[in-house]
PDB file of C-alpha atoms and ligand atoms in Angstrom:
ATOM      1  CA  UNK A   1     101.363-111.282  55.508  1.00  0.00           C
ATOM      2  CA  UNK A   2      98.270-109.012  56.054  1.00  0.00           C
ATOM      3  CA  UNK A   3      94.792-110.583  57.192  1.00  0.00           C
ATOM      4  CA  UNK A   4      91.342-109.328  56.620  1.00  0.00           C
ATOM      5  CA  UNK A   5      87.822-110.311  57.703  1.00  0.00           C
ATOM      6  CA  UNK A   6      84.852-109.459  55.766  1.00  0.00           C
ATOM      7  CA  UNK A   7      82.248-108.395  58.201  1.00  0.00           C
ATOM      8  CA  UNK A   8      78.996-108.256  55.256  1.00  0.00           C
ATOM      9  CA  UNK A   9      78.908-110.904  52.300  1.00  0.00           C
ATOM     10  CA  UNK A  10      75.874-112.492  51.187  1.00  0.00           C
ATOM     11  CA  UNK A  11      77.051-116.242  49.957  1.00  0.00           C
ATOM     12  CA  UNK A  12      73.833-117.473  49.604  1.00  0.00           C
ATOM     13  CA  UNK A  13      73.540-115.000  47.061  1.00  0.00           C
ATOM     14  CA  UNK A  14      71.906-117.243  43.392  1.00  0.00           C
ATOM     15  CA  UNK A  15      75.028-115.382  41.758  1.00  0.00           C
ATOM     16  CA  UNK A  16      77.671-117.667  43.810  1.00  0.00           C
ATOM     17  CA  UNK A  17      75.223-120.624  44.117  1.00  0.00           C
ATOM     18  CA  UNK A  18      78.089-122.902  41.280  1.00  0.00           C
ATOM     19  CA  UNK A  19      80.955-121.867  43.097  1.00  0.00           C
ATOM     20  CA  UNK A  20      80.773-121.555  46.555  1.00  0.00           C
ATOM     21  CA  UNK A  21      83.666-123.515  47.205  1.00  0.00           C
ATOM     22  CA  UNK A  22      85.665-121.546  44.900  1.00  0.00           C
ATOM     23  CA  UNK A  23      84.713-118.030  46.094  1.00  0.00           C
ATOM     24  CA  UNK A  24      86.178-119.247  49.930  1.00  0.00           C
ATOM     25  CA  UNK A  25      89.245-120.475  48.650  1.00  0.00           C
ATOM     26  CA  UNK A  26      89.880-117.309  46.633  1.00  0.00           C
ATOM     27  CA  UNK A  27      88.943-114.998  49.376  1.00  0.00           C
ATOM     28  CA  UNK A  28      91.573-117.371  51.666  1.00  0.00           C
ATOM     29  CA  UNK A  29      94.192-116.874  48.798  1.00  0.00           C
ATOM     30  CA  UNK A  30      93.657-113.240  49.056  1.00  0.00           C
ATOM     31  CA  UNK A  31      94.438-113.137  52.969  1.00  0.00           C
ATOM     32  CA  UNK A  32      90.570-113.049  53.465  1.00  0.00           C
ATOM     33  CA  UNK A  33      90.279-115.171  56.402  1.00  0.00           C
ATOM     34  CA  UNK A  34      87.345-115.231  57.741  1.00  0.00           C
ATOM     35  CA  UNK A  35      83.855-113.824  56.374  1.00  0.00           C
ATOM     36  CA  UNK A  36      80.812-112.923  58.018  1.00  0.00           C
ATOM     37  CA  UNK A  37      77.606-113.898  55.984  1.00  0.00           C
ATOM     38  CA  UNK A  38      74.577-111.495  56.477  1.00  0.00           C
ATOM     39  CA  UNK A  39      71.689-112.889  57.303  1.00  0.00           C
ATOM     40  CA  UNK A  40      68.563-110.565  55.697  1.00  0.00           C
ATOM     41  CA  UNK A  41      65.409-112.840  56.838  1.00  0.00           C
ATOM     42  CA  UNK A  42      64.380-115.858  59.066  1.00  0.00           C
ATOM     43  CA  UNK A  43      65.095-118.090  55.988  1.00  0.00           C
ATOM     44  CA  UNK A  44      67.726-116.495  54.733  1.00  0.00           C
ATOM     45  CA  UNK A  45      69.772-116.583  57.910  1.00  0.00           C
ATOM     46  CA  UNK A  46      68.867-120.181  58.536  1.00  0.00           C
ATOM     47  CA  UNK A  47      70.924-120.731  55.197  1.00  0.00           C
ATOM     48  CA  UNK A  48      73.181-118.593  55.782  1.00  0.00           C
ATOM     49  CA  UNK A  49      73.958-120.565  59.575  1.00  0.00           C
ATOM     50  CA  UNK A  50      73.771-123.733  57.742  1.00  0.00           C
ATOM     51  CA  UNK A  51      76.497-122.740  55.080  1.00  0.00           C
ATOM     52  CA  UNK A  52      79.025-121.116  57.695  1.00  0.00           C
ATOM     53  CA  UNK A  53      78.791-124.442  59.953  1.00  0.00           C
ATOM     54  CA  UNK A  54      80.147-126.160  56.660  1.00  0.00           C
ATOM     55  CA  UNK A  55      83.638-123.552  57.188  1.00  0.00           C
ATOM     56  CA  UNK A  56      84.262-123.688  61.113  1.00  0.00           C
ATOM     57  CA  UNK A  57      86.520-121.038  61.508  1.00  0.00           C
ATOM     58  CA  UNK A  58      86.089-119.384  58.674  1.00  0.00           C
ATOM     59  CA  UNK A  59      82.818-118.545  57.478  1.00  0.00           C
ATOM     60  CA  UNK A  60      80.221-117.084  60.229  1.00  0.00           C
ATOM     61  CA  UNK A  61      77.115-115.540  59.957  1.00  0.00           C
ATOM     62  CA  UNK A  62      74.277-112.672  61.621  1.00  0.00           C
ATOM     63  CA  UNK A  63      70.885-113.723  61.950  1.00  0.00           C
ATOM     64  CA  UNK A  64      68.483-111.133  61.585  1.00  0.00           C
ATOM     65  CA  UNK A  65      65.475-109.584  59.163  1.00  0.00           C
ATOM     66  CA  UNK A  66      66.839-106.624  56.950  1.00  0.00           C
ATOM     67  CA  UNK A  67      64.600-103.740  56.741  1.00  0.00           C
ATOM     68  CA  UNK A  68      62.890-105.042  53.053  1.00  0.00           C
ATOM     69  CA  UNK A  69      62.117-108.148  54.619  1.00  0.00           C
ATOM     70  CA  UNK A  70      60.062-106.580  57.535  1.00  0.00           C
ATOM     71  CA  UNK A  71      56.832-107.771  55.647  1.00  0.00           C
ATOM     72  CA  UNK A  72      57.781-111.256  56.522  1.00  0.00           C
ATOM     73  CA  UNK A  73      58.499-110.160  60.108  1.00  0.00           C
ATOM     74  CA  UNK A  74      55.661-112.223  62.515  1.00  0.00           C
ATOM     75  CA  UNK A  75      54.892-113.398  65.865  1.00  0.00           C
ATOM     76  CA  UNK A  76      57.206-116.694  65.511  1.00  0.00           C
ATOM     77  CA  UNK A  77      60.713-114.606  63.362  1.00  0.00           C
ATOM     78  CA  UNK A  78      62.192-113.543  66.937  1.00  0.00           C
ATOM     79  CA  UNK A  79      61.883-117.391  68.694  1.00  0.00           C
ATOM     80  CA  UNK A  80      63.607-118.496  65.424  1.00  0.00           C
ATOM     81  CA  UNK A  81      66.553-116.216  65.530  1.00  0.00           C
ATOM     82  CA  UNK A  82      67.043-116.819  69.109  1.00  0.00           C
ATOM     83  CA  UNK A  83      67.448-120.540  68.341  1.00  0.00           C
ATOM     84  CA  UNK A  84      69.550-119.582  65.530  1.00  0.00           C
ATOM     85  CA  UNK A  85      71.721-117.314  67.671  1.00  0.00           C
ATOM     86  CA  UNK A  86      72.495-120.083  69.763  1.00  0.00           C
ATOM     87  CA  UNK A  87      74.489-121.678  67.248  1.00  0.00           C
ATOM     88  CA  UNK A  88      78.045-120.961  67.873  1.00  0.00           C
ATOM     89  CA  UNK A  89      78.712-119.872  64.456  1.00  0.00           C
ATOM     90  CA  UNK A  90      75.859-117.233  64.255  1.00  0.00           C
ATOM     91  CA  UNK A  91      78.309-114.490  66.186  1.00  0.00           C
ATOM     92  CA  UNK A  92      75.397-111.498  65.328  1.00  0.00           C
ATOM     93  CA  UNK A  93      72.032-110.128  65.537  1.00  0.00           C
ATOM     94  CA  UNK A  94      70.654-108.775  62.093  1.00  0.00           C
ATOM     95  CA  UNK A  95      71.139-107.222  59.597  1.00  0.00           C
ATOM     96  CA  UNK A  96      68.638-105.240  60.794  1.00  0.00           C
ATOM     97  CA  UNK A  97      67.337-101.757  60.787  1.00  0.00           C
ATOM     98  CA  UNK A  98      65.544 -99.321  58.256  1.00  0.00           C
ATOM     99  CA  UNK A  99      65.556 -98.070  54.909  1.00  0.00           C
ATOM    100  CA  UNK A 100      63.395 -95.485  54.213  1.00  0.00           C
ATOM    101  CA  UNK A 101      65.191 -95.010  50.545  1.00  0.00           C
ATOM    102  CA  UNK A 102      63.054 -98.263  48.984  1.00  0.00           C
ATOM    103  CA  UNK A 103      60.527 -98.464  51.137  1.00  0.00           C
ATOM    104  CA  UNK A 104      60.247-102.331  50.163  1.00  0.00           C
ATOM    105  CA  UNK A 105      57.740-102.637  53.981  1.00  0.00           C
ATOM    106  CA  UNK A 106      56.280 -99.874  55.290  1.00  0.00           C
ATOM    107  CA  UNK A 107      57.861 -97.997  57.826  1.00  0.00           C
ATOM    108  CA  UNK A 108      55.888 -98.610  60.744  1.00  0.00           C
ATOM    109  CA  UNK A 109      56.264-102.325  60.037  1.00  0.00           C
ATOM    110  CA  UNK A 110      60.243-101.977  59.730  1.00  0.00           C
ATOM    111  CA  UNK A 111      60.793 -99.921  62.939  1.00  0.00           C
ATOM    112  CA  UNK A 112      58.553-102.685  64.918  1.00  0.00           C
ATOM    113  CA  UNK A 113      60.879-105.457  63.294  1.00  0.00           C
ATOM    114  CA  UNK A 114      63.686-103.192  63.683  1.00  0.00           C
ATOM    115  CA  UNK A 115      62.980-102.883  67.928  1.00  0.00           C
ATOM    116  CA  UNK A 116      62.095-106.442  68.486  1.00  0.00           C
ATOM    117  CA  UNK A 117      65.923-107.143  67.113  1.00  0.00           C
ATOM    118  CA  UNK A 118      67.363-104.491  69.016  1.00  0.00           C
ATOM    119  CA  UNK A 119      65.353-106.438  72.255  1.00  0.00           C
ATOM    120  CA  UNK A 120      66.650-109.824  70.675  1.00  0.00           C
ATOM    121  CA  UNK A 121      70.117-108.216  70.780  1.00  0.00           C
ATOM    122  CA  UNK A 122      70.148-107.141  74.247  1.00  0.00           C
ATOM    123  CA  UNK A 123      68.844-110.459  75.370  1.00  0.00           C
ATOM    124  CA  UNK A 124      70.951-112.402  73.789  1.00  0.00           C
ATOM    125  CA  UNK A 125      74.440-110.104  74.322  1.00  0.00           C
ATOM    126  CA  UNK A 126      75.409-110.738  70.658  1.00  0.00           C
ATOM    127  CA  UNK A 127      76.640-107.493  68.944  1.00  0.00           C
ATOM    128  CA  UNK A 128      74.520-105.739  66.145  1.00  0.00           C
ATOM    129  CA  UNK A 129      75.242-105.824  62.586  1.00  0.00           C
ATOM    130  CA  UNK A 130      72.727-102.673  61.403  1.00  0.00           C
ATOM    131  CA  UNK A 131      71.500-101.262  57.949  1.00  0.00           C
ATOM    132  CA  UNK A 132      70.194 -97.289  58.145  1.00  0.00           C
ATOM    133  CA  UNK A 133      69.344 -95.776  54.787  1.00  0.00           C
ATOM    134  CA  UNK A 134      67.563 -92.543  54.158  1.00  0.00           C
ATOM    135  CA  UNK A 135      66.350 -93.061  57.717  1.00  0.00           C
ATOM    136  CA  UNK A 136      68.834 -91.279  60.034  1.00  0.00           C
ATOM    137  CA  UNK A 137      67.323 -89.299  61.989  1.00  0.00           C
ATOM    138  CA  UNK A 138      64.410 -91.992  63.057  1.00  0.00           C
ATOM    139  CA  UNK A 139      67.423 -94.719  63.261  1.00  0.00           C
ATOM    140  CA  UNK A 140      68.997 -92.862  65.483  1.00  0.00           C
ATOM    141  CA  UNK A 141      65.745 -91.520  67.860  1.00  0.00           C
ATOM    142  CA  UNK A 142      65.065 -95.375  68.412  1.00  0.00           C
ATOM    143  CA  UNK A 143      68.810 -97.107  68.196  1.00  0.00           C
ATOM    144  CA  UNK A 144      69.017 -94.362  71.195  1.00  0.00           C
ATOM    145  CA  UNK A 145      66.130 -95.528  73.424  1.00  0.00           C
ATOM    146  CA  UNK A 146      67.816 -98.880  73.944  1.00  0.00           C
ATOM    147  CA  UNK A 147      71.584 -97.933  74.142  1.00  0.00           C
ATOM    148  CA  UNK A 148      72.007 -98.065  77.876  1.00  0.00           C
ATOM    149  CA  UNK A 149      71.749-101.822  77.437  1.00  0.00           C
ATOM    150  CA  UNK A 150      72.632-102.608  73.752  1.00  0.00           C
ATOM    151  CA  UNK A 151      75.451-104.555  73.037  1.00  0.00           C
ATOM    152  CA  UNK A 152      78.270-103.123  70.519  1.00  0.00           C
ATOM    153  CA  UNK A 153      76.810-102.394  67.157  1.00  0.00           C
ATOM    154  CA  UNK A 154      77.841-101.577  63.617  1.00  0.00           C
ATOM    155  CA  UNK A 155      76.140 -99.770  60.752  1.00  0.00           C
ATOM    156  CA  UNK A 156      77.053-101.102  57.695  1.00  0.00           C
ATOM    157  CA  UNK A 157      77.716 -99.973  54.739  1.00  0.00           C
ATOM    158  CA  UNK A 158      77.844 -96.068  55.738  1.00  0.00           C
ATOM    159  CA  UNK A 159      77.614 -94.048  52.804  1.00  0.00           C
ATOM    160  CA  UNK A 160      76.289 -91.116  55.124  1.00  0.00           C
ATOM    161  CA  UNK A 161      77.238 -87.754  55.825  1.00  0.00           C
ATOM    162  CA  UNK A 162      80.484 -86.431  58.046  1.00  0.00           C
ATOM    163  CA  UNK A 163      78.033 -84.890  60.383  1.00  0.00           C
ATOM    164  CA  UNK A 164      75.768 -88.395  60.563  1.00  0.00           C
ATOM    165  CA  UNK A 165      79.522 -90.396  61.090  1.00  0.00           C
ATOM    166  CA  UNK A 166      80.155 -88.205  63.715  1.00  0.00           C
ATOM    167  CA  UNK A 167      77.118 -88.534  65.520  1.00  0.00           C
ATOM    168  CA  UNK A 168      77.088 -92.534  65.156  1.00  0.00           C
ATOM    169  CA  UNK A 169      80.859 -92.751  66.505  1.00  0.00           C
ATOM    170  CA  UNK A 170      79.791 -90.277  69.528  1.00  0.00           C
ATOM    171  CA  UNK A 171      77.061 -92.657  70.347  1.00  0.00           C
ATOM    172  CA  UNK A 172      79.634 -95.922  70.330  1.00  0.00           C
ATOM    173  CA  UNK A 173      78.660 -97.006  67.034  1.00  0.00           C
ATOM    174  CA  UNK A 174      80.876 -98.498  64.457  1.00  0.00           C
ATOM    175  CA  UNK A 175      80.965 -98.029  60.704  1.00  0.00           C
ATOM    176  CA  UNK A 176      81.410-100.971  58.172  1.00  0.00           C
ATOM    177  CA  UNK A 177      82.394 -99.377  54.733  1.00  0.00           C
ATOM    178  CA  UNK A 178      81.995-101.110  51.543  1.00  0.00           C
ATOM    179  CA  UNK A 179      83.992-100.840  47.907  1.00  0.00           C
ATOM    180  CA  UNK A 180      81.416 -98.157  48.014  1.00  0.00           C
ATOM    181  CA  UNK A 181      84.092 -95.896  49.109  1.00  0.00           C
ATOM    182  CA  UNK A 182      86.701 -96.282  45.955  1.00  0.00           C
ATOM    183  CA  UNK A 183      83.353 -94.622  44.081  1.00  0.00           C
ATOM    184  CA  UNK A 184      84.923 -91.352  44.123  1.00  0.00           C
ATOM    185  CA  UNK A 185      82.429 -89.926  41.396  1.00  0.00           C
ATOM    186  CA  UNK A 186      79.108 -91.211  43.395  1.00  0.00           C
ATOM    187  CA  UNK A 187      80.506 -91.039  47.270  1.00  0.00           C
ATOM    188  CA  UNK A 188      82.886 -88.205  46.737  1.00  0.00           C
ATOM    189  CA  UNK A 189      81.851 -86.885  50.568  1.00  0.00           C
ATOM    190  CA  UNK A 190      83.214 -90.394  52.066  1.00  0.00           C
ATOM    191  CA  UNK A 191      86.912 -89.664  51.924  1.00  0.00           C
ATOM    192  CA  UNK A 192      86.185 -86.834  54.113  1.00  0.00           C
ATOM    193  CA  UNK A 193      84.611 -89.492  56.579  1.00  0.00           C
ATOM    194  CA  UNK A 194      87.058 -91.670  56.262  1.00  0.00           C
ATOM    195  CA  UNK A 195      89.578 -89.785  56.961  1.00  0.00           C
ATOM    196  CA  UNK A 196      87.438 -88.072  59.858  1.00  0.00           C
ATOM    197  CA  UNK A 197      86.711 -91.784  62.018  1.00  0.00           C
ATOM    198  CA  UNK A 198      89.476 -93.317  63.800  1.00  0.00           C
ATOM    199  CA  UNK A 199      90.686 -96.627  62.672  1.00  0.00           C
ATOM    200  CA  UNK A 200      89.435 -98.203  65.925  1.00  0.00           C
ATOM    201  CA  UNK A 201      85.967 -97.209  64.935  1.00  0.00           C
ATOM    202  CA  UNK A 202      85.555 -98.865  61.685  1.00  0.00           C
ATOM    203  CA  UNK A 203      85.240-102.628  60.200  1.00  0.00           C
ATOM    204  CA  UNK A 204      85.580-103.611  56.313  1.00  0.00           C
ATOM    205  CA  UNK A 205      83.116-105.549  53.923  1.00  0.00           C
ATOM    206  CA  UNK A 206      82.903-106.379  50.295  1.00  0.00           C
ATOM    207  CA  UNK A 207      79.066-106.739  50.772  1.00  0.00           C
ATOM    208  CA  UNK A 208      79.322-109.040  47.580  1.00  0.00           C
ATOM    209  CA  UNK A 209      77.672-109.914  45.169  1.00  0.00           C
ATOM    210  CA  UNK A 210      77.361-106.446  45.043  1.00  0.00           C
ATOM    211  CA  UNK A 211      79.239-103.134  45.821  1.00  0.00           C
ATOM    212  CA  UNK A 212      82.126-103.951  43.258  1.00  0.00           C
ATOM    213  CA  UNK A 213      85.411-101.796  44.433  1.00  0.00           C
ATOM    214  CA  UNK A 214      86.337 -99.466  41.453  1.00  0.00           C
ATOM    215  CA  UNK A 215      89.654 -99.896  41.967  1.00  0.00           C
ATOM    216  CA  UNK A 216      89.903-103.983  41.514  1.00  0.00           C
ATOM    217  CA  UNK A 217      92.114-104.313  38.556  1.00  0.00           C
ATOM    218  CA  UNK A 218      90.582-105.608  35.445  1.00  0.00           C
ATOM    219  CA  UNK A 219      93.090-108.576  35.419  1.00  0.00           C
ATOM    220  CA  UNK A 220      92.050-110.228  38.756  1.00  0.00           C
ATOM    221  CA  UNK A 221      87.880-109.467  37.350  1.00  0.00           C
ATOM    222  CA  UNK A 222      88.479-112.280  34.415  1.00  0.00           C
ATOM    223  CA  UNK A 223      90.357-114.234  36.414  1.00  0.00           C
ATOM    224  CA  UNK A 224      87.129-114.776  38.768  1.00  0.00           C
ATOM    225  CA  UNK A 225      83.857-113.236  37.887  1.00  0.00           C
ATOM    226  CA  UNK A 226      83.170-110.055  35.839  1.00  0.00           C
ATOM    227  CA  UNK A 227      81.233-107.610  37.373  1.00  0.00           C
ATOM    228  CA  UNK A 228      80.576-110.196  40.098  1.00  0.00           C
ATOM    229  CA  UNK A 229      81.937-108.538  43.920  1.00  0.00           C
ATOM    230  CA  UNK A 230      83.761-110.780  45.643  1.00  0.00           C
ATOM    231  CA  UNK A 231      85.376-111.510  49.616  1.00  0.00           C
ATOM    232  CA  UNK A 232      88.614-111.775  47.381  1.00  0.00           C
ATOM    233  CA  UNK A 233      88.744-108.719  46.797  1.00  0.00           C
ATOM    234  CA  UNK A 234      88.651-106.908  50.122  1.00  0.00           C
ATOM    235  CA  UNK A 235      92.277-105.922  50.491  1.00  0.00           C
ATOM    236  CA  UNK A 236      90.797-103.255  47.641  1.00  0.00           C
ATOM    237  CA  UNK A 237      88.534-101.972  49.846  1.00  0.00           C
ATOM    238  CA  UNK A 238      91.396-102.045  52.607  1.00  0.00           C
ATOM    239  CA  UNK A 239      93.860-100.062  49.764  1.00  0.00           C
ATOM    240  CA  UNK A 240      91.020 -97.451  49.609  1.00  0.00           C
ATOM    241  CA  UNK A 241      90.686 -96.530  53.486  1.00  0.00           C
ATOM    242  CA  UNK A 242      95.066 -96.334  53.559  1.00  0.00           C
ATOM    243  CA  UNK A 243      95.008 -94.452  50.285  1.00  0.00           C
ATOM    244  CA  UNK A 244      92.381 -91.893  52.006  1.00  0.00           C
ATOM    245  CA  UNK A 245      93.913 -91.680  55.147  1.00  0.00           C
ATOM    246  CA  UNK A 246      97.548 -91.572  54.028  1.00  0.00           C
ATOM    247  CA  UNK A 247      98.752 -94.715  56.082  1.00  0.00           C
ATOM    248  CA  UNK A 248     100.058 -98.371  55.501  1.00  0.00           C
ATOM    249  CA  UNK A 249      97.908-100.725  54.242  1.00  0.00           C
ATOM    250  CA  UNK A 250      99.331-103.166  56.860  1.00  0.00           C
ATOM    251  CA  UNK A 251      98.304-100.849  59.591  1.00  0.00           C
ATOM    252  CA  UNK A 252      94.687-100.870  58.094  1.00  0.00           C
ATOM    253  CA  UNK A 253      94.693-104.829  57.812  1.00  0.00           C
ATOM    254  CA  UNK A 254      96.064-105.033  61.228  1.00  0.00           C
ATOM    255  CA  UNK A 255      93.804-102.504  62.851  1.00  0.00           C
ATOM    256  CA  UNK A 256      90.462-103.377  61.122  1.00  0.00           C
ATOM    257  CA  UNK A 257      90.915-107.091  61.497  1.00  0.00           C
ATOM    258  CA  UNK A 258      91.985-106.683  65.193  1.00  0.00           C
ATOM    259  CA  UNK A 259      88.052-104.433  65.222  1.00  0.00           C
ATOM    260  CA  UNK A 260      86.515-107.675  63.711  1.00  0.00           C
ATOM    261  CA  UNK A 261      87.941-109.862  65.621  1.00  0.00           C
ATOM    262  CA  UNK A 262      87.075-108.521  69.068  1.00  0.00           C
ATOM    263  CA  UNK A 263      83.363-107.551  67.904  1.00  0.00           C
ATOM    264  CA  UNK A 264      82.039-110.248  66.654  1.00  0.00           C
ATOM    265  CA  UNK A 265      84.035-112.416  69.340  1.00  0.00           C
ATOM    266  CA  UNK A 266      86.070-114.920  66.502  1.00  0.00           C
TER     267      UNK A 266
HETATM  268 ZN1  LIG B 301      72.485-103.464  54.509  1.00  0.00          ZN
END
């Protein structure tokens, strides 16, 4: 029997707010043991902590202020995820980082959120869970400043280029990749990538409610929640990296889950 952890799902999502209960126990049917829930803002997180201490051992969860939120960022948000982050169950700093694509905060305002994390995270010692779109190059310039001393640290959700992979994995990044990748029409250039990082180098997440994997089969959607992403179905996001890479979906399990597992320290 395989096992999987879900490194990015946000539970505390309205869209699962009947059937919480439910959406763990399918995900645990599924071989989805344990599930990481993203925190995206001081309030957000403080759910999200309070909803993973009801699942000890199974759900967990980052505390952090995603780049959209960075408006809300003020002088009290760090003191409150450092309380947060000593809770046993909150294994992560963020999500945090910037996304120049929306532009929900201004940019200056995300990349002084964005460095008081990275400070947070270094402080702290608990790894990174990190969110770059349309903002490489400046990610990069300031993720670099603090390496020396930054703990380990994914970006999630990498829809990038080969060349930006590349340069993430020769800085000792990881990559989290989402259904995203079984988009073959919209993300065509990520089975290059994925076939390009190592299996060491990279985590798995449904990132549900959203990023539905195209290749969930229509059968299992009614049986759950049409249209709805779920933890459940990460094995389909698993299917995708072995499918690309032309190995055993037990060796991606095994490998990815073995990533997980010594990040996040669970
Ligand atoms: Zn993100």
């Amino acid at each position: 029997m395989n096992t999987y952890i879900d490194i990015g799902i946000n539970l505390t999502n309205k869209q699962f707010h009947d059937d919480i209960d439910d959406v763990v126990q399918n995900a645990l049917d599924a071989d989805v043991a344990q599930m990481i829930l993203t925190g995206t803002s001081v309030k957000n997180s403080e759910a999200s902590a309070r909803m993973a201490r009801e699942y000890p051992g199974v759900l967990y969860a980052t505390a952090g202020i995603h780049p959209h939120d960075a408006k809300s960022f003020d002088a009290q948000s760090i003191a409150k995820l450092r309380d947060l982050l000593k809770q046993k169950q909150v294994v992560s700093v963020g999500e945090c980082g910037l996304d120049f694509d929306r532009d929900f905060s201004p940019r200056n305002v995300q990349e002084t959120c964005y460095k008081a994390q990275l400070e947070l995270a270094i402080e702290v010692q608990k790894p990174l869970f990190l969110h770059e779109r349309a903002a490489f190059t400046r990610f990069l310039s300031i993720t670099k400043e603090y390496l020396p001393q930054l703990p380990k640290a994914v970006v999630h959700c990498f829809t990038g280029s080969l060349q930006e992979a590349k340069t993430y994995l020769d800085n000792g990044l990881l990559l989290g990749f989402t259904g995203a990748i079984s988009d073959t029409r919209r993300f065509e250039h990520l089975k290059e990538v994925l076939q390009y990082v190592p299996l060491e180098s990279m985590m798995i997440e449904t990132d549900a409610p959203f990023m539905l994997p195209k290749n969930v089969p229509n059968s299992l959607l009614k049986k759950y929640h049409e249209r709805r992403c779920e933890p459940a179905y990460l094995p389909y996001v698993a299917g995708t990296v072995a499918q690309f890479k032309g190995i055993s979906l037990d060796k991606v399990a095994e490998q990815t889950t073995k990533n997980a597992r010594a990040f996040f320290a669970i």
